[in-house]
Amino acid sequence: MLELAILGFLAEGPLHGYQLRHRIAHLSGHVRPVSDGSLYPAINRLVKAGLLERRTEPGASAAQRHTLSLTDSGRRELLRRLRDADELDISDSTRYFTVLAFLSHLPETADQHAVLRRRLHFLEQPASFFHDGDRPLGADDVDDPYRRGMLTIARATSRAERSWLREVLA
């Protein structure tokens, strides 16, 4: 997801590494903080793969700044990753929100809707954090108030998202 976020933000225009790190941090929030130890190796992999271009510019002080931009290959890769989001990208909420943040870069509405339909299909499957054998447990099935809270919040969130997805797809 880090690479997808890098490609997505650079599709909106060139950025310095520091700017890119802040945008990614705002997108992922406290759930998945971005460290220099993960960001810069990811940038280097994408540069090496020909998906990003790095230009060196004079900095405000003695240090040089590197401006990153998306190559044509990088734009094609971004679109491929959005179009072909895998099962984990669809089922994991944080990963899915990264896909959703850049989904408008897909030029075809049909491709955008195909991703949304996959998410809707996932959300319509019975699921729970807790099970009795193979049966998923709902909020009314558990006595523990904190587990009931988890299930209540998850149900409300899922209901709101399914409603939004159906509205967009209609």
PDB file of N, CA and C in Angstrom, residues 62-147:
ATOM      1  N   ALA A  62      22.218  24.273   2.405  1.00  0.00           N
ATOM      2  CA  ALA A  62      23.254  23.613   1.604  1.00  0.00           C
ATOM      3  C   ALA A  62      22.802  22.251   1.069  1.00  0.00           C
ATOM      4  N   ALA A  63      21.831  21.645   1.722  1.00  0.00           N
ATOM      5  CA  ALA A  63      21.394  20.307   1.319  1.00  0.00           C
ATOM      6  C   ALA A  63      20.586  20.357   0.029  1.00  0.00           C
ATOM      7  N   GLN A  64      20.838  19.386  -0.835  1.00  0.00           N
ATOM      8  CA  GLN A  64      20.065  19.286  -2.065  1.00  0.00           C
ATOM      9  C   GLN A  64      18.728  18.623  -1.774  1.00  0.00           C
ATOM     10  N   ARG A  65      17.747  18.957  -2.606  1.00  0.00           N
ATOM     11  CA  ARG A  65      16.420  18.348  -2.472  1.00  0.00           C
ATOM     12  C   ARG A  65      16.167  17.483  -3.689  1.00  0.00           C
ATOM     13  N   HIS A  66      15.435  16.416  -3.454  1.00  0.00           N
ATOM     14  CA  HIS A  66      15.086  15.504  -4.553  1.00  0.00           C
ATOM     15  C   HIS A  66      13.592  15.650  -4.837  1.00  0.00           C
ATOM     16  N   THR A  67      13.294  15.958  -6.085  1.00  0.00           N
ATOM     17  CA  THR A  67      11.905  16.042  -6.511  1.00  0.00           C
ATOM     18  C   THR A  67      11.572  14.739  -7.224  1.00  0.00           C
ATOM     19  N   LEU A  68      10.458  14.156  -6.830  1.00  0.00           N
ATOM     20  CA  LEU A  68      10.004  12.893  -7.420  1.00  0.00           C
ATOM     21  C   LEU A  68       8.819  13.163  -8.324  1.00  0.00           C
ATOM     22  N   SER A  69       8.801  12.481  -9.444  1.00  0.00           N
ATOM     23  CA  SER A  69       7.650  12.570 -10.343  1.00  0.00           C
ATOM     24  C   SER A  69       7.379  11.199 -10.935  1.00  0.00           C
ATOM     25  N   LEU A  70       6.173  11.030 -11.386  1.00  0.00           N
ATOM     26  CA  LEU A  70       5.719   9.774 -11.965  1.00  0.00           C
ATOM     27  C   LEU A  70       6.130   9.706 -13.433  1.00  0.00           C
ATOM     28  N   THR A  71       6.648   8.570 -13.861  1.00  0.00           N
ATOM     29  CA  THR A  71       6.936   8.357 -15.277  1.00  0.00           C
ATOM     30  C   THR A  71       5.677   7.820 -15.953  1.00  0.00           C
ATOM     31  N   ASP A  72       5.700   7.714 -17.262  1.00  0.00           N
ATOM     32  CA  ASP A  72       4.570   7.109 -17.970  1.00  0.00           C
ATOM     33  C   ASP A  72       4.361   5.665 -17.509  1.00  0.00           C
ATOM     34  N   SER A  73       5.459   4.956 -17.289  1.00  0.00           N
ATOM     35  CA  SER A  73       5.361   3.576 -16.782  1.00  0.00           C
ATOM     36  C   SER A  73       4.762   3.567 -15.384  1.00  0.00           C
ATOM     37  N   GLY A  74       5.119   4.558 -14.581  1.00  0.00           N
ATOM     38  CA  GLY A  74       4.560   4.665 -13.231  1.00  0.00           C
ATOM     39  C   GLY A  74       3.068   4.909 -13.257  1.00  0.00           C
ATOM     40  N   ARG A  75       2.618   5.736 -14.193  1.00  0.00           N
ATOM     41  CA  ARG A  75       1.176   6.002 -14.320  1.00  0.00           C
ATOM     42  C   ARG A  75       0.440   4.721 -14.739  1.00  0.00           C
ATOM     43  N   ARG A  76       1.010   3.980 -15.678  1.00  0.00           N
ATOM     44  CA  ARG A  76       0.394   2.714 -16.097  1.00  0.00           C
ATOM     45  C   ARG A  76       0.348   1.721 -14.931  1.00  0.00           C
ATOM     46  N   GLU A  77       1.419   1.691 -14.129  1.00  0.00           N
ATOM     47  CA  GLU A  77       1.461   0.780 -12.980  1.00  0.00           C
ATOM     48  C   GLU A  77       0.440   1.178 -11.928  1.00  0.00           C
ATOM     49  N   LEU A  78       0.278   2.469 -11.684  1.00  0.00           N
ATOM     50  CA  LEU A  78      -0.745   2.944 -10.751  1.00  0.00           C
ATOM     51  C   LEU A  78      -2.114   2.458 -11.205  1.00  0.00           C
ATOM     52  N   LEU A  79      -2.432   2.656 -12.461  1.00  0.00           N
ATOM     53  CA  LEU A  79      -3.741   2.249 -12.981  1.00  0.00           C
ATOM     54  C   LEU A  79      -3.931   0.740 -12.873  1.00  0.00           C
ATOM     55  N   ARG A  80      -2.874  -0.021 -13.154  1.00  0.00           N
ATOM     56  CA  ARG A  80      -2.963  -1.476 -13.039  1.00  0.00           C
ATOM     57  C   ARG A  80      -3.235  -1.885 -11.595  1.00  0.00           C
ATOM     58  N   ARG A  81      -2.515  -1.278 -10.652  1.00  0.00           N
ATOM     59  CA  ARG A  81      -2.696  -1.637  -9.239  1.00  0.00           C
ATOM     60  C   ARG A  81      -4.089  -1.271  -8.748  1.00  0.00           C
ATOM     61  N   LEU A  82      -4.622  -0.180  -9.223  1.00  0.00           N
ATOM     62  CA  LEU A  82      -5.985   0.196  -8.836  1.00  0.00           C
ATOM     63  C   LEU A  82      -6.998  -0.764  -9.450  1.00  0.00           C
ATOM     64  N   ARG A  83      -6.866  -1.009 -10.728  1.00  0.00           N
ATOM     65  CA  ARG A  83      -7.807  -1.867 -11.459  1.00  0.00           C
ATOM     66  C   ARG A  83      -7.783  -3.298 -10.919  1.00  0.00           C
ATOM     67  N   ASP A  84      -6.567  -3.784 -10.591  1.00  0.00           N
ATOM     68  CA  ASP A  84      -6.388  -5.180 -10.198  1.00  0.00           C
ATOM     69  C   ASP A  84      -6.156  -5.335  -8.690  1.00  0.00           C
ATOM     70  N   ALA A  85      -6.734  -4.458  -7.889  1.00  0.00           N
ATOM     71  CA  ALA A  85      -6.562  -4.557  -6.436  1.00  0.00           C
ATOM     72  C   ALA A  85      -6.865  -5.987  -5.996  1.00  0.00           C
ATOM     73  N   ASP A  86      -5.953  -6.571  -5.209  1.00  0.00           N
ATOM     74  CA  ASP A  86      -6.143  -7.972  -4.826  1.00  0.00           C
ATOM     75  C   ASP A  86      -7.121  -8.105  -3.660  1.00  0.00           C
ATOM     76  N   GLU A  87      -7.360  -9.339  -3.255  1.00  0.00           N
ATOM     77  CA  GLU A  87      -8.374  -9.613  -2.236  1.00  0.00           C
ATOM     78  C   GLU A  87      -8.083  -8.875  -0.923  1.00  0.00           C
ATOM     79  N   LEU A  88      -6.813  -8.832  -0.526  1.00  0.00           N
ATOM     80  CA  LEU A  88      -6.460  -8.126   0.709  1.00  0.00           C
ATOM     81  C   LEU A  88      -6.691  -6.627   0.564  1.00  0.00           C
ATOM     82  N   ASP A  89      -6.437  -6.078  -0.628  1.00  0.00           N
ATOM     83  CA  ASP A  89      -6.686  -4.652  -0.873  1.00  0.00           C
ATOM     84  C   ASP A  89      -8.170  -4.318  -0.769  1.00  0.00           C
ATOM     85  N   ILE A  90      -9.011  -5.281  -1.038  1.00  0.00           N
ATOM     86  CA  ILE A  90     -10.464  -5.093  -0.979  1.00  0.00           C
ATOM     87  C   ILE A  90     -11.000  -5.354   0.432  1.00  0.00           C
ATOM     88  N   SER A  91     -10.423  -6.319   1.138  1.00  0.00           N
ATOM     89  CA  SER A  91     -10.979  -6.733   2.435  1.00  0.00           C
ATOM     90  C   SER A  91     -10.407  -5.962   3.625  1.00  0.00           C
ATOM     91  N   ASP A  92      -9.182  -5.503   3.559  1.00  0.00           N
ATOM     92  CA  ASP A  92      -8.569  -4.760   4.661  1.00  0.00           C
ATOM     93  C   ASP A  92      -8.953  -3.283   4.525  1.00  0.00           C
ATOM     94  N   SER A  93      -9.619  -2.752   5.542  1.00  0.00           N
ATOM     95  CA  SER A  93     -10.154  -1.389   5.440  1.00  0.00           C
ATOM     96  C   SER A  93      -9.084  -0.338   5.164  1.00  0.00           C
ATOM     97  N   THR A  94      -7.961  -0.418   5.837  1.00  0.00           N
ATOM     98  CA  THR A  94      -6.909   0.577   5.629  1.00  0.00           C
ATOM     99  C   THR A  94      -6.356   0.480   4.213  1.00  0.00           C
ATOM    100  N   ARG A  95      -6.114  -0.727   3.751  1.00  0.00           N
ATOM    101  CA  ARG A  95      -5.612  -0.906   2.389  1.00  0.00           C
ATOM    102  C   ARG A  95      -6.662  -0.445   1.377  1.00  0.00           C
ATOM    103  N   TYR A  96      -7.927  -0.785   1.646  1.00  0.00           N
ATOM    104  CA  TYR A  96      -9.001  -0.384   0.736  1.00  0.00           C
ATOM    105  C   TYR A  96      -9.122   1.139   0.658  1.00  0.00           C
ATOM    106  N   PHE A  97      -8.971   1.827   1.784  1.00  0.00           N
ATOM    107  CA  PHE A  97      -9.053   3.286   1.765  1.00  0.00           C
ATOM    108  C   PHE A  97      -7.934   3.886   0.922  1.00  0.00           C
ATOM    109  N   THR A  98      -6.766   3.239   0.882  1.00  0.00           N
ATOM    110  CA  THR A  98      -5.686   3.718   0.016  1.00  0.00           C
ATOM    111  C   THR A  98      -6.098   3.554  -1.443  1.00  0.00           C
ATOM    112  N   VAL A  99      -6.686   2.424  -1.784  1.00  0.00           N
ATOM    113  CA  VAL A  99      -7.196   2.229  -3.149  1.00  0.00           C
ATOM    114  C   VAL A  99      -8.252   3.293  -3.449  1.00  0.00           C
ATOM    115  N   LEU A 100      -9.180   3.475  -2.536  1.00  0.00           N
ATOM    116  CA  LEU A 100     -10.278   4.423  -2.726  1.00  0.00           C
ATOM    117  C   LEU A 100      -9.770   5.857  -2.889  1.00  0.00           C
ATOM    118  N   ALA A 101      -8.710   6.203  -2.181  1.00  0.00           N
ATOM    119  CA  ALA A 101      -8.164   7.566  -2.245  1.00  0.00           C
ATOM    120  C   ALA A 101      -7.700   7.936  -3.646  1.00  0.00           C
ATOM    121  N   PHE A 102      -7.321   6.941  -4.439  1.00  0.00           N
ATOM    122  CA  PHE A 102      -6.774   7.216  -5.769  1.00  0.00           C
ATOM    123  C   PHE A 102      -7.613   6.619  -6.892  1.00  0.00           C
ATOM    124  N   LEU A 103      -8.768   6.058  -6.571  1.00  0.00           N
ATOM    125  CA  LEU A 103      -9.600   5.375  -7.560  1.00  0.00           C
ATOM    126  C   LEU A 103     -10.030   6.297  -8.695  1.00  0.00           C
ATOM    127  N   SER A 104     -10.168   7.584  -8.421  1.00  0.00           N
ATOM    128  CA  SER A 104     -10.589   8.518  -9.475  1.00  0.00           C
ATOM    129  C   SER A 104      -9.536   8.667 -10.564  1.00  0.00           C
ATOM    130  N   HIS A 105      -8.315   8.172 -10.342  1.00  0.00           N
ATOM    131  CA  HIS A 105      -7.292   8.210 -11.392  1.00  0.00           C
ATOM    132  C   HIS A 105      -7.604   7.213 -12.507  1.00  0.00           C
ATOM    133  N   LEU A 106      -8.405   6.185 -12.204  1.00  0.00           N
ATOM    134  CA  LEU A 106      -8.824   5.268 -13.272  1.00  0.00           C
ATOM    135  C   LEU A 106      -9.743   6.037 -14.205  1.00  0.00           C
ATOM    136  N   PRO A 107      -9.407   6.126 -15.480  1.00  0.00           N
ATOM    137  CA  PRO A 107     -10.203   6.969 -16.375  1.00  0.00           C
ATOM    138  C   PRO A 107     -11.586   6.401 -16.710  1.00  0.00           C
ATOM    139  N   GLU A 108     -11.762   5.105 -16.616  1.00  0.00           N
ATOM    140  CA  GLU A 108     -13.027   4.477 -16.993  1.00  0.00           C
ATOM    141  C   GLU A 108     -13.903   4.237 -15.760  1.00  0.00           C
ATOM    142  N   THR A 109     -15.101   4.781 -15.784  1.00  0.00           N
ATOM    143  CA  THR A 109     -16.049   4.573 -14.694  1.00  0.00           C
ATOM    144  C   THR A 109     -16.321   3.089 -14.485  1.00  0.00           C
ATOM    145  N   ALA A 110     -16.354   2.322 -15.564  1.00  0.00           N
ATOM    146  CA  ALA A 110     -16.606   0.881 -15.453  1.00  0.00           C
ATOM    147  C   ALA A 110     -15.524   0.205 -14.613  1.00  0.00           C
ATOM    148  N   ASP A 111     -14.266   0.620 -14.772  1.00  0.00           N
ATOM    149  CA  ASP A 111     -13.177   0.053 -13.971  1.00  0.00           C
ATOM    150  C   ASP A 111     -13.306   0.466 -12.504  1.00  0.00           C
ATOM    151  N   GLN A 112     -13.666   1.720 -12.264  1.00  0.00           N
ATOM    152  CA  GLN A 112     -13.871   2.195 -10.897  1.00  0.00           C
ATOM    153  C   GLN A 112     -14.988   1.390 -10.237  1.00  0.00           C
ATOM    154  N   HIS A 113     -16.093   1.221 -10.950  1.00  0.00           N
ATOM    155  CA  HIS A 113     -17.242   0.506 -10.398  1.00  0.00           C
ATOM    156  C   HIS A 113     -16.943  -0.972 -10.176  1.00  0.00           C
ATOM    157  N   ALA A 114     -16.087  -1.557 -10.995  1.00  0.00           N
ATOM    158  CA  ALA A 114     -15.727  -2.967 -10.795  1.00  0.00           C
ATOM    159  C   ALA A 114     -15.035  -3.140  -9.443  1.00  0.00           C
ATOM    160  N   VAL A 115     -14.169  -2.208  -9.081  1.00  0.00           N
ATOM    161  CA  VAL A 115     -13.497  -2.268  -7.779  1.00  0.00           C
ATOM    162  C   VAL A 115     -14.526  -2.082  -6.661  1.00  0.00           C
ATOM    163  N   LEU A 116     -15.427  -1.122  -6.825  1.00  0.00           N
ATOM    164  CA  LEU A 116     -16.449  -0.869  -5.799  1.00  0.00           C
ATOM    165  C   LEU A 116     -17.379  -2.066  -5.640  1.00  0.00           C
ATOM    166  N   ARG A 117     -17.721  -2.720  -6.746  1.00  0.00           N
ATOM    167  CA  ARG A 117     -18.582  -3.904  -6.663  1.00  0.00           C
ATOM    168  C   ARG A 117     -17.895  -5.036  -5.902  1.00  0.00           C
ATOM    169  N   ARG A 118     -16.586  -5.173  -6.100  1.00  0.00           N
ATOM    170  CA  ARG A 118     -15.834  -6.206  -5.359  1.00  0.00           C
ATOM    171  C   ARG A 118     -15.866  -5.910  -3.867  1.00  0.00           C
ATOM    172  N   ARG A 119     -15.738  -4.647  -3.493  1.00  0.00           N
ATOM    173  CA  ARG A 119     -15.807  -4.268  -2.071  1.00  0.00           C
ATOM    174  C   ARG A 119     -17.210  -4.534  -1.520  1.00  0.00           C
ATOM    175  N   LEU A 120     -18.231  -4.172  -2.280  1.00  0.00           N
ATOM    176  CA  LEU A 120     -19.605  -4.396  -1.852  1.00  0.00           C
ATOM    177  C   LEU A 120     -19.862  -5.893  -1.664  1.00  0.00           C
ATOM    178  N   HIS A 121     -19.408  -6.690  -2.586  1.00  0.00           N
ATOM    179  CA  HIS A 121     -19.572  -8.146  -2.475  1.00  0.00           C
ATOM    180  C   HIS A 121     -18.909  -8.646  -1.189  1.00  0.00           C
ATOM    181  N   PHE A 122     -17.702  -8.168  -0.896  1.00  0.00           N
ATOM    182  CA  PHE A 122     -17.008  -8.556   0.332  1.00  0.00           C
ATOM    183  C   PHE A 122     -17.835  -8.174   1.562  1.00  0.00           C
ATOM    184  N   LEU A 123     -18.352  -6.955   1.572  1.00  0.00           N
ATOM    185  CA  LEU A 123     -19.105  -6.477   2.743  1.00  0.00           C
ATOM    186  C   LEU A 123     -20.432  -7.199   2.927  1.00  0.00           C
ATOM    187  N   GLU A 124     -20.964  -7.770   1.874  1.00  0.00           N
ATOM    188  CA  GLU A 124     -22.248  -8.470   1.964  1.00  0.00           C
ATOM    189  C   GLU A 124     -22.106  -9.904   2.467  1.00  0.00           C
ATOM    190  N   GLN A 125     -20.873 -10.384   2.615  1.00  0.00           N
ATOM    191  CA  GLN A 125     -20.655 -11.742   3.134  1.00  0.00           C
ATOM    192  C   GLN A 125     -20.739 -11.722   4.651  1.00  0.00           C
ATOM    193  N   PRO A 126     -21.359 -12.758   5.253  1.00  0.00           N
ATOM    194  CA  PRO A 126     -21.416 -12.811   6.718  1.00  0.00           C
ATOM    195  C   PRO A 126     -20.001 -12.817   7.288  1.00  0.00           C
ATOM    196  N   ALA A 127     -19.762 -11.967   8.265  1.00  0.00           N
ATOM    197  CA  ALA A 127     -18.433 -11.867   8.868  1.00  0.00           C
ATOM    198  C   ALA A 127     -18.558 -11.448  10.316  1.00  0.00           C
ATOM    199  N   SER A 128     -17.547 -11.768  11.079  1.00  0.00           N
ATOM    200  CA  SER A 128     -17.506 -11.362  12.477  1.00  0.00           C
ATOM    201  C   SER A 128     -16.075 -11.510  12.975  1.00  0.00           C
ATOM    202  N   PHE A 129     -15.791 -10.837  14.056  1.00  0.00           N
ATOM    203  CA  PHE A 129     -14.511 -11.027  14.730  1.00  0.00           C
ATOM    204  C   PHE A 129     -14.542 -12.306  15.557  1.00  0.00           C
ATOM    205  N   PHE A 130     -15.756 -12.749  15.904  1.00  0.00           N
ATOM    206  CA  PHE A 130     -15.935 -13.872  16.815  1.00  0.00           C
ATOM    207  C   PHE A 130     -16.892 -14.883  16.203  1.00  0.00           C
ATOM    208  N   HIS A 131     -16.655 -16.154  16.502  1.00  0.00           N
ATOM    209  CA  HIS A 131     -17.462 -17.232  15.919  1.00  0.00           C
ATOM    210  C   HIS A 131     -17.818 -18.268  16.974  1.00  0.00           C
ATOM    211  N   ASP A 132     -18.932 -18.928  16.736  1.00  0.00           N
ATOM    212  CA  ASP A 132     -19.325 -20.106  17.483  1.00  0.00           C
ATOM    213  C   ASP A 132     -19.237 -21.244  16.478  1.00  0.00           C
ATOM    214  N   GLY A 133     -18.117 -21.952  16.496  1.00  0.00           N
ATOM    215  CA  GLY A 133     -17.860 -22.922  15.432  1.00  0.00           C
ATOM    216  C   GLY A 133     -17.644 -22.156  14.141  1.00  0.00           C
ATOM    217  N   ASP A 134     -18.448 -22.448  13.134  1.00  0.00           N
ATOM    218  CA  ASP A 134     -18.359 -21.736  11.856  1.00  0.00           C
ATOM    219  C   ASP A 134     -19.336 -20.566  11.772  1.00  0.00           C
ATOM    220  N   ARG A 135     -20.200 -20.416  12.773  1.00  0.00           N
ATOM    221  CA  ARG A 135     -21.223 -19.375  12.746  1.00  0.00           C
ATOM    222  C   ARG A 135     -20.665 -18.059  13.269  1.00  0.00           C
ATOM    223  N   PRO A 136     -20.707 -16.993  12.421  1.00  0.00           N
ATOM    224  CA  PRO A 136     -20.257 -15.684  12.901  1.00  0.00           C
ATOM    225  C   PRO A 136     -21.220 -15.163  13.964  1.00  0.00           C
ATOM    226  N   LEU A 137     -20.673 -14.571  15.016  1.00  0.00           N
ATOM    227  CA  LEU A 137     -21.490 -14.032  16.095  1.00  0.00           C
ATOM    228  C   LEU A 137     -21.753 -12.549  15.864  1.00  0.00           C
ATOM    229  N   GLY A 138     -22.989 -12.131  16.127  1.00  0.00           N
ATOM    230  CA  GLY A 138     -23.355 -10.727  16.042  1.00  0.00           C
ATOM    231  C   GLY A 138     -23.326 -10.101  17.428  1.00  0.00           C
ATOM    232  N   ALA A 139     -23.574  -8.813  17.485  1.00  0.00           N
ATOM    233  CA  ALA A 139     -23.544  -8.082  18.756  1.00  0.00           C
ATOM    234  C   ALA A 139     -24.520  -8.671  19.766  1.00  0.00           C
ATOM    235  N   ASP A 140     -25.666  -9.135  19.305  1.00  0.00           N
ATOM    236  CA  ASP A 140     -26.678  -9.692  20.216  1.00  0.00           C
ATOM    237  C   ASP A 140     -26.291 -11.069  20.750  1.00  0.00           C
ATOM    238  N   ASP A 141     -25.270 -11.677  20.153  1.00  0.00           N
ATOM    239  CA  ASP A 141     -24.859 -13.032  20.537  1.00  0.00           C
ATOM    240  C   ASP A 141     -23.766 -13.066  21.596  1.00  0.00           C
ATOM    241  N   VAL A 142     -23.204 -11.932  21.953  1.00  0.00           N
ATOM    242  CA  VAL A 142     -22.087 -11.932  22.899  1.00  0.00           C
ATOM    243  C   VAL A 142     -22.451 -11.164  24.170  1.00  0.00           C
ATOM    244  N   ASP A 143     -21.938 -11.639  25.304  1.00  0.00           N
ATOM    245  CA  ASP A 143     -22.203 -10.995  26.589  1.00  0.00           C
ATOM    246  C   ASP A 143     -21.165  -9.924  26.926  1.00  0.00           C
ATOM    247  N   ASP A 144     -19.940 -10.116  26.475  1.00  0.00           N
ATOM    248  CA  ASP A 144     -18.866  -9.182  26.789  1.00  0.00           C
ATOM    249  C   ASP A 144     -19.191  -7.813  26.193  1.00  0.00           C
ATOM    250  N   PRO A 145     -19.268  -6.762  27.019  1.00  0.00           N
ATOM    251  CA  PRO A 145     -19.687  -5.449  26.512  1.00  0.00           C
ATOM    252  C   PRO A 145     -18.705  -4.848  25.503  1.00  0.00           C
ATOM    253  N   TYR A 146     -17.437  -5.159  25.618  1.00  0.00           N
ATOM    254  CA  TYR A 146     -16.450  -4.586  24.711  1.00  0.00           C
ATOM    255  C   TYR A 146     -16.485  -5.288  23.352  1.00  0.00           C
ATOM    256  N   ARG A 147     -16.655  -6.600  23.383  1.00  0.00           N
ATOM    257  CA  ARG A 147     -16.826  -7.323  22.117  1.00  0.00           C
ATOM    258  C   ARG A 147     -18.135  -6.898  21.447  1.00  0.00           C
TER     259      ARG A 147
END
